[in-house]
PDB file of C-alpha atoms in Angstrom:
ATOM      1  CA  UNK Z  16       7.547 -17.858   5.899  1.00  0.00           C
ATOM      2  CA  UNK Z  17       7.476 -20.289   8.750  1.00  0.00           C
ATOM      3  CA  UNK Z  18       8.895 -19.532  12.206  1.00  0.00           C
ATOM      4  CA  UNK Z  19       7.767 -15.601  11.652  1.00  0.00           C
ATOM      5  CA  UNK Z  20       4.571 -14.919  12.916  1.00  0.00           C
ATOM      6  CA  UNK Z  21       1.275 -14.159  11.658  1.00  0.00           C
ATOM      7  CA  UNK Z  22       1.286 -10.751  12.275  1.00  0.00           C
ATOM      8  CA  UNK Z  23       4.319  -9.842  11.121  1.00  0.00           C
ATOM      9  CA  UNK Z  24       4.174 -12.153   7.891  1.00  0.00           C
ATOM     10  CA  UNK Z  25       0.690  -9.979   7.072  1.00  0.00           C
ATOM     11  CA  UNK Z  26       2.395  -6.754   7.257  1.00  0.00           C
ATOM     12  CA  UNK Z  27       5.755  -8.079   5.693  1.00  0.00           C
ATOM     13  CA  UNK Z  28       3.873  -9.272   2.617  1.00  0.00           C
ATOM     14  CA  UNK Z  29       1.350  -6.217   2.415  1.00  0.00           C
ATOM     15  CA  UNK Z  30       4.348  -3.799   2.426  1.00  0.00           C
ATOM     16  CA  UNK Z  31       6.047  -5.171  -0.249  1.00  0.00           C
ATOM     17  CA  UNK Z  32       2.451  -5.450  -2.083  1.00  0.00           C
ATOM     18  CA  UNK Z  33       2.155  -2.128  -1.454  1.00  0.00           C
ATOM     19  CA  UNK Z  34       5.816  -0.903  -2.828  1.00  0.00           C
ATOM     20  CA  UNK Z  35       4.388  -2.443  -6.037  1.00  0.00           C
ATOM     21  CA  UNK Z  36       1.104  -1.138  -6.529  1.00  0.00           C
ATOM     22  CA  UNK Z  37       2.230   2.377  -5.741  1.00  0.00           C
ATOM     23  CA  UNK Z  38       4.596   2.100  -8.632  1.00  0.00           C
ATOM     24  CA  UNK Z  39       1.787   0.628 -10.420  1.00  0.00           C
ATOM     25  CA  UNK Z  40      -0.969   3.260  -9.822  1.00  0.00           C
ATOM     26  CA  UNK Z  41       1.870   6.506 -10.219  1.00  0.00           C
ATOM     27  CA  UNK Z  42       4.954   5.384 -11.013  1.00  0.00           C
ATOM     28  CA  UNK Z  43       4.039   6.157 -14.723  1.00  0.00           C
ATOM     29  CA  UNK Z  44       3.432   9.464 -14.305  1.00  0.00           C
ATOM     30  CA  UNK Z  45       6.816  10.414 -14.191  1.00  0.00           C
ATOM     31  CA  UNK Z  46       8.442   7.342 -15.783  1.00  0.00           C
ATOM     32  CA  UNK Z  47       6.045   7.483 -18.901  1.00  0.00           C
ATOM     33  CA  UNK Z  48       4.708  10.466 -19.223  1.00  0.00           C
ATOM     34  CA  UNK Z  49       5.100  10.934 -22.824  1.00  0.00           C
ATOM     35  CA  UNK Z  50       3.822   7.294 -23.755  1.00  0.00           C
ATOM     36  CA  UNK Z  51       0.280   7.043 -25.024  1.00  0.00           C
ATOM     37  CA  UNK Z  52      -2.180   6.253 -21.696  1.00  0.00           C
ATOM     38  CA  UNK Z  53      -2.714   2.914 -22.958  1.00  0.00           C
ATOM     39  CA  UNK Z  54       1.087   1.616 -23.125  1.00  0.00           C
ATOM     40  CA  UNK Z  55       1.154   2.901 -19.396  1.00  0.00           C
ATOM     41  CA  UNK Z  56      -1.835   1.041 -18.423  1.00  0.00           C
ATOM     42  CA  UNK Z  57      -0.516  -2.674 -19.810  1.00  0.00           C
ATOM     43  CA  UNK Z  58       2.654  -1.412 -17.749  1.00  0.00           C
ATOM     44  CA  UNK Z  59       0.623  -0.535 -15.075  1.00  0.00           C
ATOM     45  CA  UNK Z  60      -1.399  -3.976 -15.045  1.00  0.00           C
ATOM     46  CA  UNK Z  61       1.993  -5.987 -14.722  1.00  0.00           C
ATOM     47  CA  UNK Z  62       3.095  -4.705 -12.113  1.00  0.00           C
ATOM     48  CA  UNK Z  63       0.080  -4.892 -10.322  1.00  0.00           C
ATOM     49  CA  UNK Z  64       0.422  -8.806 -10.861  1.00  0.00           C
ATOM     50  CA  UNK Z  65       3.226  -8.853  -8.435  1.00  0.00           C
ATOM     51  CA  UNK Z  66       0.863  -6.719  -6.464  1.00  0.00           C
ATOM     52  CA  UNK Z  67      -1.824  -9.207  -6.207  1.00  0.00           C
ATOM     53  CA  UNK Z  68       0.678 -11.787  -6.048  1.00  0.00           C
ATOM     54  CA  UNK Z  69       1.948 -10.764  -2.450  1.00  0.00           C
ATOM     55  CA  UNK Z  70      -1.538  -9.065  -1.563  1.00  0.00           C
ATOM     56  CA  UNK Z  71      -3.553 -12.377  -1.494  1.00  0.00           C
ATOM     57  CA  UNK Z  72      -1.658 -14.080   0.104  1.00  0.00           C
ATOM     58  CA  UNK Z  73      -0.712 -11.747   2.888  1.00  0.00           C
ATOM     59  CA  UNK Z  74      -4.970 -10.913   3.384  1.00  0.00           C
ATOM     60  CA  UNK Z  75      -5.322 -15.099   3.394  1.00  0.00           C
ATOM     61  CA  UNK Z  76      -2.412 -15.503   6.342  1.00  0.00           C
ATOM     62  CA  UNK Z  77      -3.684 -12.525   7.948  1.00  0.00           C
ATOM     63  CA  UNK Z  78      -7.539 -13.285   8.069  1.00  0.00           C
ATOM     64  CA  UNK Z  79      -7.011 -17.185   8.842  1.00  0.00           C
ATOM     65  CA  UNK Z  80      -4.108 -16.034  11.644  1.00  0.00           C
ATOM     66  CA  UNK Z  81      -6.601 -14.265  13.392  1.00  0.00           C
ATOM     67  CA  UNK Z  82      -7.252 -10.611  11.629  1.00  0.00           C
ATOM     68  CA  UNK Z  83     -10.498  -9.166  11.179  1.00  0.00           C
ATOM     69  CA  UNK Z  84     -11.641  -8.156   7.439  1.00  0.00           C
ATOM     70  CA  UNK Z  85     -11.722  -4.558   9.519  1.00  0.00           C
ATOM     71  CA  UNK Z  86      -7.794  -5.096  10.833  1.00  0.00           C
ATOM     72  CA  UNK Z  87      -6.553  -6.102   7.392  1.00  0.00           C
ATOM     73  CA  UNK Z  88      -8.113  -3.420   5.992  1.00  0.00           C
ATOM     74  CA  UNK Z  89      -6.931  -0.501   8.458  1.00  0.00           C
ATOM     75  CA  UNK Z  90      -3.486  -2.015   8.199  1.00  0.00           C
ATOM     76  CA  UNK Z  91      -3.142  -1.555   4.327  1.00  0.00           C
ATOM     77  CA  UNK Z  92      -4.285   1.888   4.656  1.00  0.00           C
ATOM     78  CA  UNK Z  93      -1.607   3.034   7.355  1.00  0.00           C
ATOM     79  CA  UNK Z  94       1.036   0.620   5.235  1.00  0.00           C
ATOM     80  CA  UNK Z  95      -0.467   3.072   1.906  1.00  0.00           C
ATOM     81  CA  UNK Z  96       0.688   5.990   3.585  1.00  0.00           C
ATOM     82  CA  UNK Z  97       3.774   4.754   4.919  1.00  0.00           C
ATOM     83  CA  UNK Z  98       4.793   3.389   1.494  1.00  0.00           C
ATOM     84  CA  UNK Z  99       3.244   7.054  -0.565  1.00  0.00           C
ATOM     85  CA  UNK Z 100       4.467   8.982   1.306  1.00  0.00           C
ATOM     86  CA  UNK Z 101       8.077   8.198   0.970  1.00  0.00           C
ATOM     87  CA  UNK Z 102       7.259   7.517  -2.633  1.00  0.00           C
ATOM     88  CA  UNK Z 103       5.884  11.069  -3.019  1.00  0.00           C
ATOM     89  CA  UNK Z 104       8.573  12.847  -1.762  1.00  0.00           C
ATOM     90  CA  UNK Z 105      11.749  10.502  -2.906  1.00  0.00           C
ATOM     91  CA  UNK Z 106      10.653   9.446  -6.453  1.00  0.00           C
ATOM     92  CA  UNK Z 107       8.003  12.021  -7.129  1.00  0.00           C
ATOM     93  CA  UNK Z 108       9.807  14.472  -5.909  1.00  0.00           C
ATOM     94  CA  UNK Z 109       6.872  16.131  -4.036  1.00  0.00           C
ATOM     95  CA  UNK Z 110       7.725  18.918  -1.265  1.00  0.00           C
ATOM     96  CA  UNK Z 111       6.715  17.087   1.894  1.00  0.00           C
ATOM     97  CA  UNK Z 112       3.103  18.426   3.131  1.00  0.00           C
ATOM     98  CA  UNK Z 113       1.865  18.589   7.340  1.00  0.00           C
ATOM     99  CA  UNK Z 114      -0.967  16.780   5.726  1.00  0.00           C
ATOM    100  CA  UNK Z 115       0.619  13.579   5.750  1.00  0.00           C
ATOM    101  CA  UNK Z 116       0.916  14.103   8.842  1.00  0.00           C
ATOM    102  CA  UNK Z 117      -2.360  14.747  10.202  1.00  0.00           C
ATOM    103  CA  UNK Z 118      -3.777  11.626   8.129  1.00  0.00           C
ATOM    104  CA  UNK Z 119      -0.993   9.529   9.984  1.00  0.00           C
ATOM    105  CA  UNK Z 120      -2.695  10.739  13.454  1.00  0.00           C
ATOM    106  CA  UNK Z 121      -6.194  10.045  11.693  1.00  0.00           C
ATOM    107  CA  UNK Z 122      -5.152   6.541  10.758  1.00  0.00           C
ATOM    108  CA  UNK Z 123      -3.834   6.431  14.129  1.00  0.00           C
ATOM    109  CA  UNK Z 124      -6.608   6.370  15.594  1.00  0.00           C
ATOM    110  CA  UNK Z 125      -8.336   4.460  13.317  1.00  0.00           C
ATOM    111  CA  UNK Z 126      -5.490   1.896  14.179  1.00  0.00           C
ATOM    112  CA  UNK Z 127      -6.847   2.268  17.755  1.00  0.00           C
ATOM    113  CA  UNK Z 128     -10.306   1.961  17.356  1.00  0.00           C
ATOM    114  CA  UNK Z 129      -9.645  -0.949  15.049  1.00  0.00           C
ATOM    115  CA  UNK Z 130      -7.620  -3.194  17.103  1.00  0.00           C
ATOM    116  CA  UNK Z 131      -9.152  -2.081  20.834  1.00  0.00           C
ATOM    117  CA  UNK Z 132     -10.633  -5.392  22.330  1.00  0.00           C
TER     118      UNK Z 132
END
């Protein structure tokens, strides 16, 4: 990913991570509901390859490109609610909830708090 930068090549990579574990960790509870827990989990594990395999690398550009462990970490939290919540709603079919949205202000500010110099 040369020529984009750091930042954006963290965030890139850990949303796409992030589209993958979600359908890792609860995709199977509509898609295979009615296969034994087990057969979901080696499903499950898969896909969380393709997880890891965008995850590492996007923590290792991020924390050498000038993130803290802290900053990487409160980015893949707000990028887990952007990418559930969607998820919940669109492929869960879960009624949308104003508690989304008061975690979004809380991870606001812990964006702010985070990232303040």
């Amino acid at each position: 990913m040369t020529g984009i930068s750091i930042p954006l090549q963290t965030v890139v990579l850990l949303v796409a991570s992030n589209v993958f574990m979600t359908f890792a960790w609860y995709g199977h509870l509509k898609s295979l509901s009615a296969s034994p827990w087990y057969i979901a989990a080696l499903i499950s594990w898969g896909i969380a390859l393709f997880e890891y395999l965008l995850q590492v690398p996007a923590n290792r550009i991020g924390y050498s490109g000038g993130f803290t462990l802290a900053q990487l970490k409160i980015t893949q939290e707000v990028i887990t609610l952007a990418v559930f919540v969607p998820f919940a709603m669109v492929y869960m079919k879960e009624p949308f909830k104003l508690d989304y949205l008061w975690a979004g202000l809380c991870l606001i500010g812990a964006v702010y708090f985070i990232f303040r110099n």
